[in-house]
PDB file of C-alpha atoms in Angstrom:
ATOM      1  CA  ASP R1408     -34.329  22.150 -10.370  1.00 94.00           C
ATOM      2  CA  VAL R1409     -34.717  22.865 -14.075  1.00 96.00           C
ATOM      3  CA  VAL R1410     -37.884  24.837 -14.722  1.00 98.00           C
ATOM      4  CA  MET R1411     -39.833  23.926 -17.842  1.00 98.00           C
ATOM      5  CA  THR R1412     -42.082  26.690 -19.149  1.00 98.00           C
ATOM      6  CA  GLN R1413     -44.743  25.899 -21.731  1.00 98.00           C
ATOM      7  CA  SER R1414     -46.756  28.301 -23.820  1.00 97.00           C
ATOM      8  CA  PRO R1415     -49.496  28.875 -24.499  1.00 97.00           C
ATOM      9  CA  LEU R1416     -51.474  27.579 -21.549  1.00 98.00           C
ATOM     10  CA  SER R1417     -54.493  27.024 -23.771  1.00 98.00           C
ATOM     11  CA  LEU R1418     -54.595  26.547 -27.529  1.00 98.00           C
ATOM     12  CA  PRO R1419     -57.937  26.626 -29.364  1.00 97.00           C
ATOM     13  CA  VAL R1420     -57.429  25.292 -32.874  1.00 97.00           C
ATOM     14  CA  THR R1421     -59.520  24.730 -35.975  1.00 97.00           C
ATOM     15  CA  LEU R1422     -59.679  21.215 -37.356  1.00 97.00           C
ATOM     16  CA  GLY R1423     -57.213  20.802 -40.190  1.00 97.00           C
ATOM     17  CA  GLN R1424     -55.143  23.795 -39.145  1.00 97.00           C
ATOM     18  CA  PRO R1425     -51.615  23.669 -37.701  1.00 97.00           C
ATOM     19  CA  ALA R1426     -50.759  24.080 -34.044  1.00 98.00           C
ATOM     20  CA  SER R1427     -47.524  24.787 -32.219  1.00 98.00           C
ATOM     21  CA  ILE R1428     -46.533  24.479 -28.555  1.00 98.00           C
ATOM     22  CA  SER R1429     -43.392  25.987 -27.074  1.00 98.00           C
ATOM     23  CA  CYS R1430     -41.355  24.585 -24.199  1.00 98.00           C
ATOM     24  CA  ARG R1431     -38.422  26.438 -22.682  1.00 98.00           C
ATOM     25  CA  SER R1432     -35.998  25.154 -20.062  1.00 98.00           C
ATOM     26  CA  SER R1433     -34.184  27.247 -17.469  1.00 98.00           C
ATOM     27  CA  GLN R1434     -30.876  25.689 -18.497  1.00 97.00           C
ATOM     28  CA  SER R1435     -29.454  23.778 -21.421  1.00 97.00           C
ATOM     29  CA  LEU R1436     -30.758  20.232 -21.792  1.00 97.00           C
ATOM     30  CA  VAL R1437     -27.686  18.887 -23.562  1.00 96.00           C
ATOM     31  CA  TYR R1438     -26.447  15.909 -21.570  1.00 95.00           C
ATOM     32  CA  SER R1439     -22.785  14.923 -21.243  1.00 94.00           C
ATOM     33  CA  ASP R1440     -23.327  12.186 -23.853  1.00 95.00           C
ATOM     34  CA  GLY R1441     -24.453  14.776 -26.386  1.00 94.00           C
ATOM     35  CA  ASN R1442     -28.117  13.780 -26.269  1.00 96.00           C
ATOM     36  CA  ILE R1443     -30.998  16.030 -25.274  1.00 97.00           C
ATOM     37  CA  TYR R1444     -33.494  14.201 -23.077  1.00 97.00           C
ATOM     38  CA  LEU R1445     -36.593  16.180 -23.877  1.00 97.00           C
ATOM     39  CA  ASN R1446     -39.894  14.308 -24.121  1.00 98.00           C
ATOM     40  CA  TRP R1447     -43.405  15.298 -25.072  1.00 98.00           C
ATOM     41  CA  PHE R1448     -46.515  13.618 -23.676  1.00 98.00           C
ATOM     42  CA  HIS R1449     -50.167  13.727 -24.614  1.00 98.00           C
ATOM     43  CA  GLN R1450     -52.932  13.183 -22.083  1.00 98.00           C
ATOM     44  CA  ARG R1451     -56.506  12.841 -23.260  1.00 96.00           C
ATOM     45  CA  PRO R1452     -59.274  13.648 -20.783  1.00 92.00           C
ATOM     46  CA  GLY R1453     -59.671  10.844 -18.253  1.00 92.00           C
ATOM     47  CA  GLN R1454     -56.672   8.924 -19.571  1.00 96.00           C
ATOM     48  CA  SER R1455     -53.065   8.388 -18.549  1.00 97.00           C
ATOM     49  CA  PRO R1456     -50.330  10.318 -20.330  1.00 97.00           C
ATOM     50  CA  ARG R1457     -48.678   8.737 -23.355  1.00 97.00           C
ATOM     51  CA  ARG R1458     -45.244   9.577 -24.592  1.00 97.00           C
ATOM     52  CA  LEU R1459     -45.376  11.173 -28.011  1.00 97.00           C
ATOM     53  CA  ILE R1460     -41.838  12.289 -28.702  1.00 98.00           C
ATOM     54  CA  TYR R1461     -38.510  11.392 -27.095  1.00 98.00           C
ATOM     55  CA  LYS R1462     -35.092  12.994 -27.385  1.00 97.00           C
ATOM     56  CA  VAL R1463     -36.552  16.135 -28.962  1.00 98.00           C
ATOM     57  CA  SER R1464     -37.692  14.786 -32.302  1.00 98.00           C
ATOM     58  CA  ASN R1465     -38.173  11.015 -32.250  1.00 98.00           C
ATOM     59  CA  ARG R1466     -41.805   9.978 -32.627  1.00 98.00           C
ATOM     60  CA  ASP R1467     -43.076   6.946 -30.764  1.00 96.00           C
ATOM     61  CA  SER R1468     -44.414   4.156 -32.986  1.00 94.00           C
ATOM     62  CA  TRP R1469     -48.079   5.006 -32.466  1.00 93.00           C
ATOM     63  CA  VAL R1470     -47.685   8.674 -33.315  1.00 97.00           C
ATOM     64  CA  PRO R1471     -48.892   9.925 -36.719  1.00 97.00           C
ATOM     65  CA  ASP R1472     -46.406  11.863 -38.800  1.00 95.00           C
ATOM     66  CA  ARG R1473     -48.433  15.064 -38.506  1.00 97.00           C
ATOM     67  CA  PHE R1474     -46.658  15.463 -35.150  1.00 98.00           C
ATOM     68  CA  SER R1475     -43.088  16.733 -35.091  1.00 98.00           C
ATOM     69  CA  GLY R1476     -40.684  17.863 -32.405  1.00 98.00           C
ATOM     70  CA  SER R1477     -37.744  20.191 -32.782  1.00 98.00           C
ATOM     71  CA  GLY R1478     -35.407  22.382 -30.813  1.00 97.00           C
ATOM     72  CA  SER R1479     -32.044  22.624 -29.176  1.00 95.00           C
ATOM     73  CA  GLY R1480     -30.404  23.948 -26.048  1.00 93.00           C
ATOM     74  CA  THR R1481     -33.244  25.508 -24.098  1.00 97.00           C
ATOM     75  CA  ASP R1482     -35.975  26.038 -26.718  1.00 98.00           C
ATOM     76  CA  PHE R1483     -38.218  23.274 -27.985  1.00 98.00           C
ATOM     77  CA  THR R1484     -41.360  23.051 -30.081  1.00 98.00           C
ATOM     78  CA  LEU R1485     -44.073  20.498 -30.708  1.00 98.00           C
ATOM     79  CA  LYS R1486     -45.959  20.988 -33.956  1.00 98.00           C
ATOM     80  CA  ILE R1487     -49.102  19.429 -35.316  1.00 98.00           C
ATOM     81  CA  SER R1488     -49.333  20.002 -39.060  1.00 98.00           C
ATOM     82  CA  ARG R1489     -53.100  19.479 -39.289  1.00 98.00           C
ATOM     83  CA  VAL R1490     -55.070  19.110 -36.084  1.00 98.00           C
ATOM     84  CA  GLU R1491     -57.564  16.275 -35.858  1.00 97.00           C
ATOM     85  CA  ALA R1492     -60.304  15.762 -33.282  1.00 96.00           C
ATOM     86  CA  GLU R1493     -58.345  13.021 -31.498  1.00 96.00           C
ATOM     87  CA  ASP R1494     -55.509  15.474 -30.777  1.00 97.00           C
ATOM     88  CA  VAL R1495     -57.429  17.283 -28.043  1.00 97.00           C
ATOM     89  CA  GLY R1496     -56.086  17.071 -24.519  1.00 98.00           C
ATOM     90  CA  VAL R1497     -53.110  18.344 -22.599  1.00 98.00           C
ATOM     91  CA  TYR R1498     -49.560  18.236 -23.882  1.00 98.00           C
ATOM     92  CA  TYR R1499     -46.604  18.210 -21.490  1.00 98.00           C
ATOM     93  CA  CYS R1500     -42.901  18.557 -22.108  1.00 98.00           C
ATOM     94  CA  MET R1501     -40.470  16.906 -19.711  1.00 98.00           C
ATOM     95  CA  GLN R1502     -36.720  17.029 -19.332  1.00 97.00           C
ATOM     96  CA  GLY R1503     -34.724  13.996 -18.236  1.00 94.00           C
ATOM     97  CA  THR R1504     -31.271  15.494 -18.689  1.00 95.00           C
ATOM     98  CA  HIS R1505     -30.891  16.939 -15.214  1.00 94.00           C
ATOM     99  CA  TRP R1506     -31.927  15.321 -11.955  1.00 88.00           C
ATOM    100  CA  PRO R1507     -34.733  15.523 -10.963  1.00 91.00           C
ATOM    101  CA  SER R1508     -36.832  15.135 -14.061  1.00 94.00           C
ATOM    102  CA  THR R1509     -39.211  18.045 -14.395  1.00 96.00           C
ATOM    103  CA  PHE R1510     -42.377  18.653 -16.382  1.00 97.00           C
ATOM    104  CA  GLY R1511     -43.809  21.704 -18.017  1.00 98.00           C
ATOM    105  CA  GLY R1512     -47.142  22.955 -16.760  1.00 97.00           C
ATOM    106  CA  GLY R1513     -49.052  21.665 -19.757  1.00 98.00           C
ATOM    107  CA  THR R1514     -50.820  23.122 -22.793  1.00 98.00           C
ATOM    108  CA  LYS R1515     -54.495  22.348 -23.280  1.00 98.00           C
ATOM    109  CA  VAL R1516     -55.435  21.857 -26.921  1.00 98.00           C
ATOM    110  CA  GLU R1517     -59.111  22.169 -27.765  1.00 97.00           C
ATOM    111  CA  ILE R1518     -61.116  22.457 -30.949  1.00 96.00           C
ATOM    112  CA  LYS R1519     -62.658  25.838 -31.734  1.00 94.00           C
TER     113      LYS R1519
ATOM    114  CA  GLU Q1479     -46.090  -5.713 -24.569  1.00 90.00           C
ATOM    115  CA  VAL Q1480     -44.934  -3.654 -21.627  1.00 92.00           C
ATOM    116  CA  GLN Q1481     -47.615  -3.220 -18.963  1.00 95.00           C
ATOM    117  CA  LEU Q1482     -47.640  -1.495 -15.615  1.00 97.00           C
ATOM    118  CA  VAL Q1483     -50.525  -1.762 -13.177  1.00 97.00           C
ATOM    119  CA  GLU Q1484     -50.651   0.329 -10.038  1.00 98.00           C
ATOM    120  CA  SER Q1485     -52.755  -0.485  -6.995  1.00 98.00           C
ATOM    121  CA  GLY Q1486     -53.160   0.310  -3.324  1.00 98.00           C
ATOM    122  CA  GLY Q1487     -54.715   3.744  -3.500  1.00 97.00           C
ATOM    123  CA  GLY Q1488     -57.677   4.830  -1.435  1.00 97.00           C
ATOM    124  CA  LEU Q1489     -59.031   7.318   1.074  1.00 98.00           C
ATOM    125  CA  ILE Q1490     -56.748   7.972   4.023  1.00 98.00           C
ATOM    126  CA  LYS Q1491     -56.761  10.530   6.827  1.00 98.00           C
ATOM    127  CA  PRO Q1492     -54.001  13.126   7.158  1.00 98.00           C
ATOM    128  CA  GLY Q1493     -51.050  11.672   9.025  1.00 98.00           C
ATOM    129  CA  GLY Q1494     -51.846   8.170   7.848  1.00 98.00           C
ATOM    130  CA  SER Q1495     -49.840   5.708   5.776  1.00 98.00           C
ATOM    131  CA  LEU Q1496     -50.439   3.842   2.553  1.00 98.00           C
ATOM    132  CA  ARG Q1497     -48.385   1.506   0.397  1.00 98.00           C
ATOM    133  CA  LEU Q1498     -48.774   1.550  -3.364  1.00 98.00           C
ATOM    134  CA  SER Q1499     -47.723  -1.304  -5.617  1.00 98.00           C
ATOM    135  CA  CYS Q1500     -46.905  -1.439  -9.302  1.00 98.00           C
ATOM    136  CA  VAL Q1501     -46.719  -4.786 -11.048  1.00 98.00           C
ATOM    137  CA  VAL Q1502     -44.877  -4.757 -14.345  1.00 97.00           C
ATOM    138  CA  SER Q1503     -44.651  -7.207 -17.212  1.00 95.00           C
ATOM    139  CA  GLY Q1504     -43.296  -7.393 -20.728  1.00 94.00           C
ATOM    140  CA  PHE Q1505     -39.723  -6.339 -19.963  1.00 89.00           C
ATOM    141  CA  THR Q1506     -36.798  -7.210 -17.739  1.00 92.00           C
ATOM    142  CA  PHE Q1507     -37.776  -5.445 -14.529  1.00 95.00           C
ATOM    143  CA  THR Q1508     -34.511  -6.370 -12.838  1.00 96.00           C
ATOM    144  CA  ASN Q1509     -32.531  -4.069 -15.105  1.00 94.00           C
ATOM    145  CA  ALA Q1510     -34.975  -1.170 -15.027  1.00 95.00           C
ATOM    146  CA  TRP Q1511     -34.774   2.107 -13.184  1.00 96.00           C
ATOM    147  CA  MET Q1512     -38.294   2.983 -12.102  1.00 97.00           C
ATOM    148  CA  ASN Q1513     -40.097   6.210 -11.262  1.00 97.00           C
ATOM    149  CA  TRP Q1514     -43.261   7.330  -9.551  1.00 98.00           C
ATOM    150  CA  VAL Q1515     -45.050  10.373 -10.942  1.00 98.00           C
ATOM    151  CA  ARG Q1516     -48.198  11.922  -9.508  1.00 98.00           C
ATOM    152  CA  GLN Q1517     -50.961  14.170 -10.756  1.00 98.00           C
ATOM    153  CA  ALA Q1518     -53.150  16.126  -8.371  1.00 98.00           C
ATOM    154  CA  PRO Q1519     -56.788  16.555  -9.489  1.00 96.00           C
ATOM    155  CA  GLY Q1520     -56.929  18.975 -12.405  1.00 95.00           C
ATOM    156  CA  LYS Q1521     -53.216  19.684 -12.179  1.00 96.00           C
ATOM    157  CA  GLY Q1522     -50.035  18.779 -14.042  1.00 97.00           C
ATOM    158  CA  LEU Q1523     -47.504  16.008 -13.658  1.00 97.00           C
ATOM    159  CA  GLU Q1524     -45.015  15.903 -10.790  1.00 96.00           C
ATOM    160  CA  TRP Q1525     -42.089  13.528 -10.465  1.00 96.00           C
ATOM    161  CA  VAL Q1526     -42.086  11.866  -7.044  1.00 97.00           C
ATOM    162  CA  GLY Q1527     -39.105   9.560  -6.886  1.00 96.00           C
ATOM    163  CA  ARG Q1528     -36.842   7.057  -8.582  1.00 96.00           C
ATOM    164  CA  ILE Q1529     -35.184   3.767  -7.728  1.00 97.00           C
ATOM    165  CA  LYS Q1530     -32.249   2.426  -9.656  1.00 97.00           C
ATOM    166  CA  SER Q1531     -31.779  -1.221 -10.567  1.00 97.00           C
ATOM    167  CA  LYS Q1532     -29.945  -3.310  -7.983  1.00 96.00           C
ATOM    168  CA  ILE Q1533     -27.059  -3.794 -10.370  1.00 96.00           C
ATOM    169  CA  ASP Q1534     -26.722  -0.005 -10.502  1.00 96.00           C
ATOM    170  CA  GLY Q1535     -26.829   0.238  -6.733  1.00 96.00           C
ATOM    171  CA  GLY Q1536     -30.560   0.219  -6.055  1.00 96.00           C
ATOM    172  CA  THR Q1537     -30.404   3.741  -4.679  1.00 96.00           C
ATOM    173  CA  THR Q1538     -33.387   6.024  -4.385  1.00 96.00           C
ATOM    174  CA  ASP Q1539     -34.011   9.715  -4.993  1.00 95.00           C
ATOM    175  CA  TYR Q1540     -37.017  11.779  -4.003  1.00 96.00           C
ATOM    176  CA  ALA Q1541     -38.668  15.065  -4.826  1.00 94.00           C
ATOM    177  CA  ALA Q1542     -38.358  17.648  -2.070  1.00 94.00           C
ATOM    178  CA  PRO Q1543     -42.074  17.623  -1.071  1.00 96.00           C
ATOM    179  CA  VAL Q1544     -41.989  13.903  -0.251  1.00 97.00           C
ATOM    180  CA  LYS Q1545     -38.432  13.378   0.955  1.00 97.00           C
ATOM    181  CA  GLY Q1546     -38.356  11.845   4.418  1.00 97.00           C
ATOM    182  CA  ARG Q1547     -41.981  10.692   4.171  1.00 98.00           C
ATOM    183  CA  PHE Q1548     -42.049   8.450   1.091  1.00 98.00           C
ATOM    184  CA  THR Q1549     -39.890   5.376   0.457  1.00 98.00           C
ATOM    185  CA  LEU Q1550     -39.435   3.522  -2.808  1.00 98.00           C
ATOM    186  CA  SER Q1551     -38.539  -0.142  -2.862  1.00 97.00           C
ATOM    187  CA  ARG Q1552     -38.634  -3.026  -5.311  1.00 98.00           C
ATOM    188  CA  ASP Q1553     -39.013  -6.792  -5.329  1.00 97.00           C
ATOM    189  CA  ASP Q1554     -37.359  -8.003  -8.504  1.00 97.00           C
ATOM    190  CA  SER Q1555     -38.568 -11.579  -7.908  1.00 96.00           C
ATOM    191  CA  LYS Q1556     -42.149 -10.287  -8.192  1.00 97.00           C
ATOM    192  CA  SER Q1557     -41.480  -7.587 -10.815  1.00 97.00           C
ATOM    193  CA  THR Q1558     -43.087  -5.190  -8.391  1.00 98.00           C
ATOM    194  CA  LEU Q1559     -42.334  -1.624  -7.392  1.00 98.00           C
ATOM    195  CA  TYR Q1560     -43.555  -0.150  -4.121  1.00 98.00           C
ATOM    196  CA  LEU Q1561     -44.165   3.316  -2.755  1.00 98.00           C
ATOM    197  CA  GLN Q1562     -44.534   3.513   1.011  1.00 98.00           C
ATOM    198  CA  MET Q1563     -46.180   6.811   1.918  1.00 98.00           C
ATOM    199  CA  ASN Q1564     -46.125   7.969   5.543  1.00 98.00           C
ATOM    200  CA  SER Q1565     -47.271  11.141   7.281  1.00 98.00           C
ATOM    201  CA  LEU Q1566     -49.634  11.835   4.420  1.00 98.00           C
ATOM    202  CA  LYS Q1567     -50.848  15.362   3.832  1.00 98.00           C
ATOM    203  CA  THR Q1568     -53.885  16.664   1.980  1.00 98.00           C
ATOM    204  CA  GLU Q1569     -51.557  17.963  -0.729  1.00 98.00           C
ATOM    205  CA  ASP Q1570     -50.475  14.381  -1.469  1.00 98.00           C
ATOM    206  CA  THR Q1571     -53.918  13.759  -2.964  1.00 98.00           C
ATOM    207  CA  ALA Q1572     -53.251  12.656  -6.532  1.00 98.00           C
ATOM    208  CA  VAL Q1573     -53.261   9.857  -9.043  1.00 98.00           C
ATOM    209  CA  TYR Q1574     -49.951   8.028  -8.705  1.00 98.00           C
ATOM    210  CA  PHE Q1575     -48.322   6.481 -11.760  1.00 98.00           C
ATOM    211  CA  CYS Q1576     -45.305   4.221 -12.005  1.00 97.00           C
ATOM    212  CA  VAL Q1577     -43.185   4.527 -15.132  1.00 97.00           C
ATOM    213  CA  THR Q1578     -39.890   3.203 -16.408  1.00 95.00           C
ATOM    214  CA  GLU Q1579     -36.788   5.362 -16.798  1.00 92.00           C
ATOM    215  CA  TRP Q1580     -37.994   6.139 -20.332  1.00 92.00           C
ATOM    216  CA  PHE Q1581     -41.385   7.361 -19.105  1.00 94.00           C
ATOM    217  CA  ASP Q1582     -43.137   5.023 -21.499  1.00 93.00           C
ATOM    218  CA  PRO Q1583     -45.609   3.411 -21.202  1.00 94.00           C
ATOM    219  CA  TRP Q1584     -47.815   4.576 -18.314  1.00 96.00           C
ATOM    220  CA  GLY Q1585     -50.232   2.487 -16.323  1.00 95.00           C
ATOM    221  CA  PRO Q1586     -53.763   3.545 -15.352  1.00 97.00           C
ATOM    222  CA  GLY Q1587     -52.527   4.979 -12.061  1.00 98.00           C
ATOM    223  CA  THR Q1588     -54.026   4.657  -8.603  1.00 98.00           C
ATOM    224  CA  LEU Q1589     -55.869   7.447  -6.805  1.00 98.00           C
ATOM    225  CA  VAL Q1590     -54.788   8.478  -3.324  1.00 98.00           C
ATOM    226  CA  THR Q1591     -57.130  10.802  -1.482  1.00 98.00           C
ATOM    227  CA  VAL Q1592     -55.931  12.306   1.775  1.00 98.00           C
ATOM    228  CA  SER Q1593     -58.833  13.860   3.614  1.00 97.00           C
ATOM    229  CA  SER Q1594     -60.330  13.967   7.072  1.00 96.00           C
TER     230      SER Q1594
END
């Protein structure tokens, strides 16, 4: 199975400051159709996960533009340009390129 | 609006069985590949299994920890996905979510607690 490794495990941030989460895969996530099926999810405390980003850099409709995803091959990044209070929670990356789909261990974002 | 609602969770003794259901609406369930994902208390997300649409063969795939014990099925006439869980272990304790092949959106999940 493809191993997804996120860092850091915990990310204390100051409101209004940027934040960055790394996700690395144990093998390339480029699918035979040329796409990279790398998603990011956000889970607030006590809530279900919500997809934030799909195919590396495509924001879902509800996601503010302060969130951005980037990367290629095996290295991916989720960035928040200016953290707001509602951004707290756990962020997960997930690959859907190789069967079975696998998730990263999660990064907990909290306000300092 | 796409909605998924899971049900059927509860407290069950080790070795017991439980069947979860997921009723979906807002999209053409017949054409959808569906997944179950679980989350143990305080832990991360774990993919459990997948069922393809009938037109794509309706085949199922499972994660290693549940293979041989869990069975996915679907009733397209009821837009409902099922997860039959047998020989339950304490480590199966988790909130179980059903999601589409695009992993969006997610339902509220249903909690399964395996404990004596």
